[in-house]
């Protein structure tokens, strides 16, 4: 486990084998009302159907399943605003190991509650004044536990990349030729994994990140060629996408493989969540709706072939969701 393997298509194929007993092969959906509205074919990869309600379980299980007996006994420590937290907690529960998760005190209550319900210890912090990485690292060191980053880890990235292989297989089953894939982006682990898988099999497919306007560090980093950071006062309803900068491991992968980065406003995200509810009949959390928002607001480039949109998660507080669906700001 000390060796840091490269993230390759072979590593992603191996991750498929590792997670197969526990993970869900999530659906690739098509909605004719969406196609008619946009005048193009769109396929929706719905990761809200994944275990714990987001794609994060893929990488978490792939990472934890590789720990040896001694490491499992010592447990794991992770940091997360909620989706990685639940993924790690669920994987740890399945693999019978203790888990401690460092979470922001203002994380959605449903994410805090679900993480605790999965048996993990939750340690809260102030996301605006404290470093989650420093807190988690200190906890892991003091307990002899394994640190499980939310995106900057080769096994995490490879696990997320399994969604990319599923997309290719499911699109072929649907008779669709993919032109581009839009992926929601925080630290870039999901994008890096999907881009690695897709480009190895179909190098002509364009892959784009989509981020909230005040957390557009990957889009700016792709433009500048260096890792950019977000402003200290940045805010967004997309709690799952609040990474302060692209990952040291994920960004070189994404810089080499991506076609660009798209940016959406919180109001566009709210519109997408309402559309997902009313037309697609899907519950999508704010961070999970950014790629759909880019499509609905004509921000995605034109392409030959179908566009694939990642709906990355469905973990949203009921009260906030009701306010958004009802037309309020939330």
PDB file of C-alpha atoms in Angstrom:
ATOM      1  CA  UNK A   1       0.000   0.000   0.000  1.00  0.00           C
ATOM      2  CA  UNK A   2       2.966   2.361   0.371  1.00  0.00           C
ATOM      3  CA  UNK A   3       3.664   2.186  -3.345  1.00  0.00           C
ATOM      4  CA  UNK A   4       1.775   4.788  -5.383  1.00  0.00           C
ATOM      5  CA  UNK A   5       0.859   3.073  -8.672  1.00  0.00           C
ATOM      6  CA  UNK A   6       0.068   5.034 -11.779  1.00  0.00           C
ATOM      7  CA  UNK A   7      -3.578   5.497 -12.696  1.00  0.00           C
ATOM      8  CA  UNK A   8      -3.899   3.419 -15.859  1.00  0.00           C
ATOM      9  CA  UNK A   9      -6.669   1.692 -17.731  1.00  0.00           C
ATOM     10  CA  UNK A  10      -5.365  -1.567 -16.253  1.00  0.00           C
ATOM     11  CA  UNK A  11      -5.748  -0.123 -12.741  1.00  0.00           C
ATOM     12  CA  UNK A  12      -9.330   0.879 -13.534  1.00  0.00           C
ATOM     13  CA  UNK A  13     -10.143  -2.557 -14.949  1.00  0.00           C
ATOM     14  CA  UNK A  14      -8.749  -4.062 -11.736  1.00  0.00           C
ATOM     15  CA  UNK A  15     -10.911  -1.659  -9.730  1.00  0.00           C
ATOM     16  CA  UNK A  16     -13.961  -3.018 -11.566  1.00  0.00           C
ATOM     17  CA  UNK A  17     -13.035  -6.462 -10.245  1.00  0.00           C
ATOM     18  CA  UNK A  18     -12.510  -5.207  -6.701  1.00  0.00           C
ATOM     19  CA  UNK A  19     -15.722  -3.216  -6.352  1.00  0.00           C
ATOM     20  CA  UNK A  20     -18.025  -5.550  -8.317  1.00  0.00           C
ATOM     21  CA  UNK A  21     -19.303  -7.469  -5.254  1.00  0.00           C
ATOM     22  CA  UNK A  22     -20.377  -4.266  -3.491  1.00  0.00           C
ATOM     23  CA  UNK A  23     -21.008  -1.460  -5.993  1.00  0.00           C
ATOM     24  CA  UNK A  24     -24.001  -0.747  -8.230  1.00  0.00           C
ATOM     25  CA  UNK A  25     -23.732  -0.573 -12.022  1.00  0.00           C
ATOM     26  CA  UNK A  26     -25.631   2.689 -12.197  1.00  0.00           C
ATOM     27  CA  UNK A  27     -27.994   3.403 -15.099  1.00  0.00           C
ATOM     28  CA  UNK A  28     -27.239   5.447 -18.200  1.00  0.00           C
ATOM     29  CA  UNK A  29     -30.576   7.119 -18.870  1.00  0.00           C
ATOM     30  CA  UNK A  30     -32.083   8.898 -21.854  1.00  0.00           C
ATOM     31  CA  UNK A  31     -34.995  11.320 -21.706  1.00  0.00           C
ATOM     32  CA  UNK A  32     -36.723  12.375 -24.899  1.00  0.00           C
ATOM     33  CA  UNK A  33     -38.029  15.633 -23.412  1.00  0.00           C
ATOM     34  CA  UNK A  34     -34.422  16.615 -22.640  1.00  0.00           C
ATOM     35  CA  UNK A  35     -33.297  15.616 -26.130  1.00  0.00           C
ATOM     36  CA  UNK A  36     -36.128  17.621 -27.684  1.00  0.00           C
ATOM     37  CA  UNK A  37     -35.359  20.684 -25.592  1.00  0.00           C
ATOM     38  CA  UNK A  38     -31.676  20.676 -26.502  1.00  0.00           C
ATOM     39  CA  UNK A  39     -31.958  19.357 -30.047  1.00  0.00           C
ATOM     40  CA  UNK A  40     -29.258  16.789 -29.374  1.00  0.00           C
ATOM     41  CA  UNK A  41     -28.917  13.349 -27.863  1.00  0.00           C
ATOM     42  CA  UNK A  42     -28.034  13.388 -24.159  1.00  0.00           C
ATOM     43  CA  UNK A  43     -27.324  10.401 -21.928  1.00  0.00           C
ATOM     44  CA  UNK A  44     -27.438  10.769 -18.145  1.00  0.00           C
ATOM     45  CA  UNK A  45     -25.148   8.704 -15.914  1.00  0.00           C
ATOM     46  CA  UNK A  46     -27.111   8.662 -12.663  1.00  0.00           C
ATOM     47  CA  UNK A  47     -24.721   8.085  -9.771  1.00  0.00           C
ATOM     48  CA  UNK A  48     -27.458   8.920  -7.309  1.00  0.00           C
ATOM     49  CA  UNK A  49     -28.365   5.237  -7.681  1.00  0.00           C
ATOM     50  CA  UNK A  50     -24.942   4.215  -6.385  1.00  0.00           C
ATOM     51  CA  UNK A  51     -24.518   2.869  -2.872  1.00  0.00           C
ATOM     52  CA  UNK A  52     -24.684   5.824  -0.400  1.00  0.00           C
ATOM     53  CA  UNK A  53     -26.194   8.019  -3.130  1.00  0.00           C
ATOM     54  CA  UNK A  54     -23.073   9.147  -4.974  1.00  0.00           C
ATOM     55  CA  UNK A  55     -20.116   7.964  -7.055  1.00  0.00           C
ATOM     56  CA  UNK A  56     -17.803   8.250  -4.053  1.00  0.00           C
ATOM     57  CA  UNK A  57     -18.441   4.681  -2.918  1.00  0.00           C
ATOM     58  CA  UNK A  58     -16.543   3.400  -5.967  1.00  0.00           C
ATOM     59  CA  UNK A  59     -13.207   4.911  -5.016  1.00  0.00           C
ATOM     60  CA  UNK A  60     -13.650   4.418  -1.290  1.00  0.00           C
ATOM     61  CA  UNK A  61     -14.297   0.689  -1.604  1.00  0.00           C
ATOM     62  CA  UNK A  62     -11.460   0.224  -4.082  1.00  0.00           C
ATOM     63  CA  UNK A  63      -9.081   1.889  -1.612  1.00  0.00           C
ATOM     64  CA  UNK A  64     -10.230   0.212   1.596  1.00  0.00           C
ATOM     65  CA  UNK A  65     -10.562  -3.280   0.126  1.00  0.00           C
ATOM     66  CA  UNK A  66      -6.810  -3.277  -0.547  1.00  0.00           C
ATOM     67  CA  UNK A  67      -5.790  -2.727   3.089  1.00  0.00           C
ATOM     68  CA  UNK A  68      -4.232  -5.698   4.839  1.00  0.00           C
ATOM     69  CA  UNK A  69      -5.484  -7.163   8.130  1.00  0.00           C
ATOM     70  CA  UNK A  70      -3.231  -5.000  10.297  1.00  0.00           C
ATOM     71  CA  UNK A  71      -4.234  -1.825   8.479  1.00  0.00           C
ATOM     72  CA  UNK A  72      -7.905  -2.730   8.692  1.00  0.00           C
ATOM     73  CA  UNK A  73      -7.630  -3.221  12.445  1.00  0.00           C
ATOM     74  CA  UNK A  74      -6.140   0.270  12.820  1.00  0.00           C
ATOM     75  CA  UNK A  75      -8.917   1.784  10.754  1.00  0.00           C
ATOM     76  CA  UNK A  76      -9.123   4.710   8.366  1.00  0.00           C
ATOM     77  CA  UNK A  77      -9.455   8.489   8.583  1.00  0.00           C
ATOM     78  CA  UNK A  78     -10.922  10.661   5.824  1.00  0.00           C
ATOM     79  CA  UNK A  79     -12.147  14.205   5.288  1.00  0.00           C
ATOM     80  CA  UNK A  80     -15.244  15.121   3.325  1.00  0.00           C
ATOM     81  CA  UNK A  81     -18.219  17.448   3.091  1.00  0.00           C
ATOM     82  CA  UNK A  82     -20.398  14.370   2.959  1.00  0.00           C
ATOM     83  CA  UNK A  83     -20.310  12.110  -0.098  1.00  0.00           C
ATOM     84  CA  UNK A  84     -16.781  10.763   0.350  1.00  0.00           C
ATOM     85  CA  UNK A  85     -17.608  10.537   4.053  1.00  0.00           C
ATOM     86  CA  UNK A  86     -20.541   8.243   3.381  1.00  0.00           C
ATOM     87  CA  UNK A  87     -18.619   6.237   0.808  1.00  0.00           C
ATOM     88  CA  UNK A  88     -15.748   5.601   3.210  1.00  0.00           C
ATOM     89  CA  UNK A  89     -18.112   4.879   6.097  1.00  0.00           C
ATOM     90  CA  UNK A  90     -20.083   2.352   4.038  1.00  0.00           C
ATOM     91  CA  UNK A  91     -16.957   0.661   2.702  1.00  0.00           C
ATOM     92  CA  UNK A  92     -15.487   0.485   6.200  1.00  0.00           C
ATOM     93  CA  UNK A  93     -18.682  -1.014   7.554  1.00  0.00           C
ATOM     94  CA  UNK A  94     -18.739  -3.667   4.828  1.00  0.00           C
ATOM     95  CA  UNK A  95     -15.079  -4.486   5.436  1.00  0.00           C
ATOM     96  CA  UNK A  96     -15.435  -4.460   9.243  1.00  0.00           C
ATOM     97  CA  UNK A  97     -12.999  -1.673  10.068  1.00  0.00           C
ATOM     98  CA  UNK A  98     -13.321   1.518  12.119  1.00  0.00           C
ATOM     99  CA  UNK A  99     -13.631   4.843  10.290  1.00  0.00           C
ATOM    100  CA  UNK A 100     -13.283   8.440  11.433  1.00  0.00           C
ATOM    101  CA  UNK A 101     -14.453  11.224   9.135  1.00  0.00           C
ATOM    102  CA  UNK A 102     -13.558  14.910   9.444  1.00  0.00           C
ATOM    103  CA  UNK A 103     -16.583  16.887   8.194  1.00  0.00           C
ATOM    104  CA  UNK A 104     -17.462  20.588   8.103  1.00  0.00           C
ATOM    105  CA  UNK A 105     -19.853  21.590  10.865  1.00  0.00           C
ATOM    106  CA  UNK A 106     -22.122  23.180   8.250  1.00  0.00           C
ATOM    107  CA  UNK A 107     -22.291  20.085   6.031  1.00  0.00           C
ATOM    108  CA  UNK A 108     -25.843  19.104   5.067  1.00  0.00           C
ATOM    109  CA  UNK A 109     -27.475  17.474   8.060  1.00  0.00           C
ATOM    110  CA  UNK A 110     -28.485  14.447   6.014  1.00  0.00           C
ATOM    111  CA  UNK A 111     -24.839  13.775   5.119  1.00  0.00           C
ATOM    112  CA  UNK A 112     -23.719  14.080   8.741  1.00  0.00           C
ATOM    113  CA  UNK A 113     -26.546  11.812   9.916  1.00  0.00           C
ATOM    114  CA  UNK A 114     -25.983   9.210   7.215  1.00  0.00           C
ATOM    115  CA  UNK A 115     -22.247   9.058   7.913  1.00  0.00           C
ATOM    116  CA  UNK A 116     -22.877   8.446  11.612  1.00  0.00           C
ATOM    117  CA  UNK A 117     -25.595   5.897  10.801  1.00  0.00           C
ATOM    118  CA  UNK A 118     -23.033   3.920   8.796  1.00  0.00           C
ATOM    119  CA  UNK A 119     -20.964   3.524  11.962  1.00  0.00           C
ATOM    120  CA  UNK A 120     -18.291   6.169  11.430  1.00  0.00           C
ATOM    121  CA  UNK A 121     -17.054   8.596  14.058  1.00  0.00           C
ATOM    122  CA  UNK A 122     -17.571  12.173  12.845  1.00  0.00           C
ATOM    123  CA  UNK A 123     -15.214  14.986  13.847  1.00  0.00           C
ATOM    124  CA  UNK A 124     -16.508  18.407  12.785  1.00  0.00           C
ATOM    125  CA  UNK A 125     -14.529  21.543  11.898  1.00  0.00           C
ATOM    126  CA  UNK A 126     -15.058  25.092  10.630  1.00  0.00           C
ATOM    127  CA  UNK A 127     -14.447  24.955   6.871  1.00  0.00           C
ATOM    128  CA  UNK A 128     -13.728  28.700   6.763  1.00  0.00           C
ATOM    129  CA  UNK A 129     -11.050  28.820   9.479  1.00  0.00           C
ATOM    130  CA  UNK A 130      -9.631  25.305   9.913  1.00  0.00           C
ATOM    131  CA  UNK A 131      -7.819  22.851   7.640  1.00  0.00           C
ATOM    132  CA  UNK A 132      -9.588  19.531   7.227  1.00  0.00           C
ATOM    133  CA  UNK A 133      -6.417  17.969   5.825  1.00  0.00           C
ATOM    134  CA  UNK A 134      -4.371  18.975   8.879  1.00  0.00           C
ATOM    135  CA  UNK A 135      -7.000  17.699  11.309  1.00  0.00           C
ATOM    136  CA  UNK A 136      -7.384  14.373   9.496  1.00  0.00           C
ATOM    137  CA  UNK A 137      -3.638  13.889   9.092  1.00  0.00           C
ATOM    138  CA  UNK A 138      -3.062  14.478  12.801  1.00  0.00           C
ATOM    139  CA  UNK A 139      -5.828  12.029  13.722  1.00  0.00           C
ATOM    140  CA  UNK A 140      -4.484   9.342  11.403  1.00  0.00           C
ATOM    141  CA  UNK A 141      -0.963   9.781  12.776  1.00  0.00           C
ATOM    142  CA  UNK A 142      -2.067   9.605  16.404  1.00  0.00           C
ATOM    143  CA  UNK A 143      -4.161   6.475  15.802  1.00  0.00           C
ATOM    144  CA  UNK A 144      -1.901   4.658  13.356  1.00  0.00           C
ATOM    145  CA  UNK A 145      -4.793   4.716  10.902  1.00  0.00           C
ATOM    146  CA  UNK A 146      -4.681   4.899   7.113  1.00  0.00           C
ATOM    147  CA  UNK A 147      -5.503   8.289   5.628  1.00  0.00           C
ATOM    148  CA  UNK A 148      -8.014   8.082   2.767  1.00  0.00           C
ATOM    149  CA  UNK A 149      -7.976  11.300   0.703  1.00  0.00           C
ATOM    150  CA  UNK A 150     -11.115  12.296  -1.121  1.00  0.00           C
ATOM    151  CA  UNK A 151      -9.451  12.484  -4.550  1.00  0.00           C
ATOM    152  CA  UNK A 152      -5.633  12.568  -4.511  1.00  0.00           C
ATOM    153  CA  UNK A 153      -5.045   8.826  -4.325  1.00  0.00           C
ATOM    154  CA  UNK A 154      -4.451   6.412  -7.234  1.00  0.00           C
ATOM    155  CA  UNK A 155      -6.875   3.794  -5.915  1.00  0.00           C
ATOM    156  CA  UNK A 156      -9.564   6.424  -5.346  1.00  0.00           C
ATOM    157  CA  UNK A 157      -9.105   7.776  -8.879  1.00  0.00           C
ATOM    158  CA  UNK A 158      -9.120   4.280 -10.386  1.00  0.00           C
ATOM    159  CA  UNK A 159     -12.293   3.421  -8.487  1.00  0.00           C
ATOM    160  CA  UNK A 160     -14.051   6.520  -9.803  1.00  0.00           C
ATOM    161  CA  UNK A 161     -12.838   5.600 -13.283  1.00  0.00           C
ATOM    162  CA  UNK A 162     -15.032   2.508 -13.241  1.00  0.00           C
ATOM    163  CA  UNK A 163     -17.941   4.857 -14.029  1.00  0.00           C
ATOM    164  CA  UNK A 164     -16.168   5.731 -17.264  1.00  0.00           C
ATOM    165  CA  UNK A 165     -15.948   2.119 -18.372  1.00  0.00           C
ATOM    166  CA  UNK A 166     -19.626   1.656 -17.542  1.00  0.00           C
ATOM    167  CA  UNK A 167     -20.510   4.695 -19.659  1.00  0.00           C
ATOM    168  CA  UNK A 168     -18.690   3.275 -22.681  1.00  0.00           C
ATOM    169  CA  UNK A 169     -20.298  -0.139 -22.310  1.00  0.00           C
ATOM    170  CA  UNK A 170     -23.786   1.224 -21.685  1.00  0.00           C
ATOM    171  CA  UNK A 171     -23.599   3.723 -24.557  1.00  0.00           C
ATOM    172  CA  UNK A 172     -22.655   0.878 -26.896  1.00  0.00           C
ATOM    173  CA  UNK A 173     -25.612  -1.122 -25.598  1.00  0.00           C
ATOM    174  CA  UNK A 174     -27.857   1.873 -26.370  1.00  0.00           C
ATOM    175  CA  UNK A 175     -26.424   2.233 -29.868  1.00  0.00           C
ATOM    176  CA  UNK A 176     -24.984   5.659 -29.052  1.00  0.00           C
ATOM    177  CA  UNK A 177     -21.717   7.107 -30.296  1.00  0.00           C
ATOM    178  CA  UNK A 178     -20.401   9.493 -27.635  1.00  0.00           C
ATOM    179  CA  UNK A 179     -19.017  12.869 -28.645  1.00  0.00           C
ATOM    180  CA  UNK A 180     -18.376  14.388 -25.238  1.00  0.00           C
ATOM    181  CA  UNK A 181     -18.701  13.757 -21.508  1.00  0.00           C
ATOM    182  CA  UNK A 182     -19.418  16.467 -18.918  1.00  0.00           C
ATOM    183  CA  UNK A 183     -18.237  15.677 -15.394  1.00  0.00           C
ATOM    184  CA  UNK A 184     -18.859  17.602 -12.185  1.00  0.00           C
ATOM    185  CA  UNK A 185     -15.576  18.575 -10.579  1.00  0.00           C
ATOM    186  CA  UNK A 186     -14.356  19.354  -7.082  1.00  0.00           C
ATOM    187  CA  UNK A 187     -10.842  18.046  -6.583  1.00  0.00           C
ATOM    188  CA  UNK A 188     -10.885  16.274  -9.936  1.00  0.00           C
ATOM    189  CA  UNK A 189     -10.771  12.608  -8.947  1.00  0.00           C
ATOM    190  CA  UNK A 190     -13.926  11.569 -10.775  1.00  0.00           C
ATOM    191  CA  UNK A 191     -12.869  13.481 -13.871  1.00  0.00           C
ATOM    192  CA  UNK A 192      -9.348  12.049 -13.814  1.00  0.00           C
ATOM    193  CA  UNK A 193     -10.640   8.502 -13.472  1.00  0.00           C
ATOM    194  CA  UNK A 194     -13.278   8.839 -16.169  1.00  0.00           C
ATOM    195  CA  UNK A 195     -10.923  10.643 -18.550  1.00  0.00           C
ATOM    196  CA  UNK A 196      -8.255   7.959 -18.090  1.00  0.00           C
ATOM    197  CA  UNK A 197     -10.751   5.174 -18.798  1.00  0.00           C
ATOM    198  CA  UNK A 198     -12.447   6.892 -21.714  1.00  0.00           C
ATOM    199  CA  UNK A 199      -9.346   8.189 -23.467  1.00  0.00           C
ATOM    200  CA  UNK A 200      -7.731   4.738 -23.319  1.00  0.00           C
ATOM    201  CA  UNK A 201     -10.698   3.213 -25.141  1.00  0.00           C
ATOM    202  CA  UNK A 202     -12.039   6.106 -27.221  1.00  0.00           C
ATOM    203  CA  UNK A 203      -9.471   8.914 -27.516  1.00  0.00           C
ATOM    204  CA  UNK A 204     -11.692  11.089 -29.737  1.00  0.00           C
ATOM    205  CA  UNK A 205     -14.286  11.633 -26.993  1.00  0.00           C
ATOM    206  CA  UNK A 206     -13.957  15.100 -25.425  1.00  0.00           C
ATOM    207  CA  UNK A 207     -14.146  15.311 -21.629  1.00  0.00           C
ATOM    208  CA  UNK A 208     -15.013  18.557 -19.815  1.00  0.00           C
ATOM    209  CA  UNK A 209     -15.191  19.496 -16.165  1.00  0.00           C
ATOM    210  CA  UNK A 210     -18.097  21.533 -14.834  1.00  0.00           C
ATOM    211  CA  UNK A 211     -17.749  23.641 -11.666  1.00  0.00           C
ATOM    212  CA  UNK A 212     -19.681  26.260  -9.679  1.00  0.00           C
ATOM    213  CA  UNK A 213     -18.738  29.842 -10.554  1.00  0.00           C
ATOM    214  CA  UNK A 214     -16.862  30.667  -7.330  1.00  0.00           C
ATOM    215  CA  UNK A 215     -15.136  27.263  -7.285  1.00  0.00           C
ATOM    216  CA  UNK A 216     -13.814  27.270 -10.848  1.00  0.00           C
ATOM    217  CA  UNK A 217     -10.232  26.456  -9.854  1.00  0.00           C
ATOM    218  CA  UNK A 218      -9.923  23.561 -12.299  1.00  0.00           C
ATOM    219  CA  UNK A 219     -11.244  25.603 -15.235  1.00  0.00           C
ATOM    220  CA  UNK A 220      -8.787  28.387 -14.410  1.00  0.00           C
ATOM    221  CA  UNK A 221      -5.986  25.893 -13.856  1.00  0.00           C
ATOM    222  CA  UNK A 222      -6.603  24.268 -17.223  1.00  0.00           C
ATOM    223  CA  UNK A 223      -6.406  27.715 -18.827  1.00  0.00           C
ATOM    224  CA  UNK A 224      -3.242  28.791 -16.996  1.00  0.00           C
ATOM    225  CA  UNK A 225      -1.453  25.439 -16.886  1.00  0.00           C
ATOM    226  CA  UNK A 226      -0.795  25.657 -13.135  1.00  0.00           C
ATOM    227  CA  UNK A 227      -2.893  24.792 -10.094  1.00  0.00           C
ATOM    228  CA  UNK A 228      -5.077  27.748  -9.147  1.00  0.00           C
ATOM    229  CA  UNK A 229      -6.942  28.248  -5.851  1.00  0.00           C
ATOM    230  CA  UNK A 230     -10.326  29.619  -4.944  1.00  0.00           C
ATOM    231  CA  UNK A 231     -10.853  32.828  -2.990  1.00  0.00           C
ATOM    232  CA  UNK A 232     -11.112  32.510   0.792  1.00  0.00           C
ATOM    233  CA  UNK A 233     -14.582  34.051   0.751  1.00  0.00           C
ATOM    234  CA  UNK A 234     -15.961  31.815  -2.027  1.00  0.00           C
ATOM    235  CA  UNK A 235     -19.452  30.427  -1.444  1.00  0.00           C
ATOM    236  CA  UNK A 236     -21.776  28.081  -3.346  1.00  0.00           C
ATOM    237  CA  UNK A 237     -24.779  25.850  -2.775  1.00  0.00           C
ATOM    238  CA  UNK A 238     -22.668  23.037  -4.297  1.00  0.00           C
ATOM    239  CA  UNK A 239     -21.223  21.785  -1.001  1.00  0.00           C
ATOM    240  CA  UNK A 240     -19.788  18.663  -2.652  1.00  0.00           C
ATOM    241  CA  UNK A 241     -17.581  20.719  -5.003  1.00  0.00           C
ATOM    242  CA  UNK A 242     -15.776  23.038  -2.598  1.00  0.00           C
ATOM    243  CA  UNK A 243     -12.215  21.767  -2.981  1.00  0.00           C
ATOM    244  CA  UNK A 244      -9.823  24.727  -2.570  1.00  0.00           C
ATOM    245  CA  UNK A 245      -7.686  23.756  -5.577  1.00  0.00           C
ATOM    246  CA  UNK A 246      -7.209  20.880  -8.043  1.00  0.00           C
ATOM    247  CA  UNK A 247      -5.419  17.858  -6.650  1.00  0.00           C
ATOM    248  CA  UNK A 248      -1.663  17.505  -6.978  1.00  0.00           C
ATOM    249  CA  UNK A 249      -2.276  14.056  -8.458  1.00  0.00           C
ATOM    250  CA  UNK A 250      -5.504  14.703 -10.328  1.00  0.00           C
ATOM    251  CA  UNK A 251      -4.542  17.938 -12.068  1.00  0.00           C
ATOM    252  CA  UNK A 252      -1.665  16.572 -14.200  1.00  0.00           C
ATOM    253  CA  UNK A 253      -3.991  13.811 -15.412  1.00  0.00           C
ATOM    254  CA  UNK A 254      -6.766  16.250 -16.214  1.00  0.00           C
ATOM    255  CA  UNK A 255      -4.451  18.776 -17.818  1.00  0.00           C
ATOM    256  CA  UNK A 256      -3.209  16.061 -20.185  1.00  0.00           C
ATOM    257  CA  UNK A 257      -6.607  14.578 -21.054  1.00  0.00           C
ATOM    258  CA  UNK A 258      -9.358  17.189 -20.816  1.00  0.00           C
ATOM    259  CA  UNK A 259     -10.728  19.432 -23.537  1.00  0.00           C
ATOM    260  CA  UNK A 260     -11.611  22.254 -21.144  1.00  0.00           C
ATOM    261  CA  UNK A 261     -13.597  23.408 -18.137  1.00  0.00           C
ATOM    262  CA  UNK A 262     -17.125  24.837 -17.940  1.00  0.00           C
ATOM    263  CA  UNK A 263     -18.578  27.018 -15.193  1.00  0.00           C
ATOM    264  CA  UNK A 264     -22.177  27.446 -13.999  1.00  0.00           C
ATOM    265  CA  UNK A 265     -23.905  29.763 -11.533  1.00  0.00           C
ATOM    266  CA  UNK A 266     -25.828  28.653  -8.466  1.00  0.00           C
ATOM    267  CA  UNK A 267     -29.039  29.868 -10.113  1.00  0.00           C
ATOM    268  CA  UNK A 268     -28.329  27.652 -13.137  1.00  0.00           C
ATOM    269  CA  UNK A 269     -27.753  24.743 -10.745  1.00  0.00           C
ATOM    270  CA  UNK A 270     -31.113  25.399  -9.089  1.00  0.00           C
ATOM    271  CA  UNK A 271     -32.780  25.400 -12.505  1.00  0.00           C
ATOM    272  CA  UNK A 272     -31.145  22.065 -13.295  1.00  0.00           C
ATOM    273  CA  UNK A 273     -32.305  20.550 -10.010  1.00  0.00           C
ATOM    274  CA  UNK A 274     -35.858  21.663 -10.748  1.00  0.00           C
ATOM    275  CA  UNK A 275     -35.670  20.228 -14.268  1.00  0.00           C
ATOM    276  CA  UNK A 276     -34.307  16.930 -12.913  1.00  0.00           C
ATOM    277  CA  UNK A 277     -37.228  16.744 -10.484  1.00  0.00           C
ATOM    278  CA  UNK A 278     -40.035  17.825 -12.786  1.00  0.00           C
ATOM    279  CA  UNK A 279     -38.975  16.278 -16.085  1.00  0.00           C
ATOM    280  CA  UNK A 280     -36.406  13.570 -15.382  1.00  0.00           C
ATOM    281  CA  UNK A 281     -38.097  12.478 -12.125  1.00  0.00           C
ATOM    282  CA  UNK A 282     -34.695  12.348 -10.424  1.00  0.00           C
ATOM    283  CA  UNK A 283     -33.456  13.824  -7.150  1.00  0.00           C
ATOM    284  CA  UNK A 284     -30.060  15.447  -7.726  1.00  0.00           C
ATOM    285  CA  UNK A 285     -28.035  17.387  -5.170  1.00  0.00           C
ATOM    286  CA  UNK A 286     -26.536  20.781  -6.119  1.00  0.00           C
ATOM    287  CA  UNK A 287     -23.015  19.508  -6.799  1.00  0.00           C
ATOM    288  CA  UNK A 288     -24.440  16.621  -8.769  1.00  0.00           C
ATOM    289  CA  UNK A 289     -26.449  18.942 -11.016  1.00  0.00           C
ATOM    290  CA  UNK A 290     -23.686  21.191 -12.393  1.00  0.00           C
ATOM    291  CA  UNK A 291     -23.076  19.194 -15.577  1.00  0.00           C
ATOM    292  CA  UNK A 292     -26.793  19.101 -16.312  1.00  0.00           C
ATOM    293  CA  UNK A 293     -26.905  22.861 -15.686  1.00  0.00           C
ATOM    294  CA  UNK A 294     -24.204  23.374 -18.302  1.00  0.00           C
ATOM    295  CA  UNK A 295     -26.218  21.400 -20.847  1.00  0.00           C
ATOM    296  CA  UNK A 296     -29.519  23.108 -20.090  1.00  0.00           C
ATOM    297  CA  UNK A 297     -27.966  26.573 -20.364  1.00  0.00           C
ATOM    298  CA  UNK A 298     -26.184  25.883 -23.663  1.00  0.00           C
ATOM    299  CA  UNK A 299     -22.697  26.054 -22.168  1.00  0.00           C
ATOM    300  CA  UNK A 300     -21.573  22.696 -23.537  1.00  0.00           C
ATOM    301  CA  UNK A 301     -19.763  22.789 -26.884  1.00  0.00           C
ATOM    302  CA  UNK A 302     -21.448  21.333 -29.941  1.00  0.00           C
ATOM    303  CA  UNK A 303     -20.201  17.906 -30.893  1.00  0.00           C
ATOM    304  CA  UNK A 304     -20.772  15.000 -33.221  1.00  0.00           C
ATOM    305  CA  UNK A 305     -22.490  12.227 -31.320  1.00  0.00           C
ATOM    306  CA  UNK A 306     -24.226  12.052 -27.970  1.00  0.00           C
ATOM    307  CA  UNK A 307     -23.352  14.121 -24.911  1.00  0.00           C
ATOM    308  CA  UNK A 308     -23.023  12.258 -21.616  1.00  0.00           C
ATOM    309  CA  UNK A 309     -23.848  14.151 -18.426  1.00  0.00           C
ATOM    310  CA  UNK A 310     -22.726  12.930 -15.002  1.00  0.00           C
ATOM    311  CA  UNK A 311     -25.342  13.308 -12.282  1.00  0.00           C
ATOM    312  CA  UNK A 312     -22.910  12.580  -9.498  1.00  0.00           C
ATOM    313  CA  UNK A 313     -25.070  12.366  -6.395  1.00  0.00           C
ATOM    314  CA  UNK A 314     -28.466  12.721  -4.730  1.00  0.00           C
ATOM    315  CA  UNK A 315     -27.626  13.589  -1.129  1.00  0.00           C
ATOM    316  CA  UNK A 316     -29.446  16.831  -0.408  1.00  0.00           C
ATOM    317  CA  UNK A 317     -31.151  18.088   2.742  1.00  0.00           C
ATOM    318  CA  UNK A 318     -34.946  17.793   2.429  1.00  0.00           C
ATOM    319  CA  UNK A 319     -35.601  21.384   3.545  1.00  0.00           C
ATOM    320  CA  UNK A 320     -33.052  22.890   1.158  1.00  0.00           C
ATOM    321  CA  UNK A 321     -34.305  20.678  -1.643  1.00  0.00           C
ATOM    322  CA  UNK A 322     -37.923  21.623  -1.044  1.00  0.00           C
ATOM    323  CA  UNK A 323     -37.004  25.317  -1.123  1.00  0.00           C
ATOM    324  CA  UNK A 324     -35.173  24.923  -4.442  1.00  0.00           C
ATOM    325  CA  UNK A 325     -37.880  22.820  -6.050  1.00  0.00           C
ATOM    326  CA  UNK A 326     -40.439  25.348  -4.860  1.00  0.00           C
ATOM    327  CA  UNK A 327     -38.558  28.131  -6.614  1.00  0.00           C
ATOM    328  CA  UNK A 328     -36.720  29.594  -3.639  1.00  0.00           C
ATOM    329  CA  UNK A 329     -32.970  30.260  -3.248  1.00  0.00           C
ATOM    330  CA  UNK A 330     -32.130  27.664  -0.533  1.00  0.00           C
TER     331      UNK A 330
END
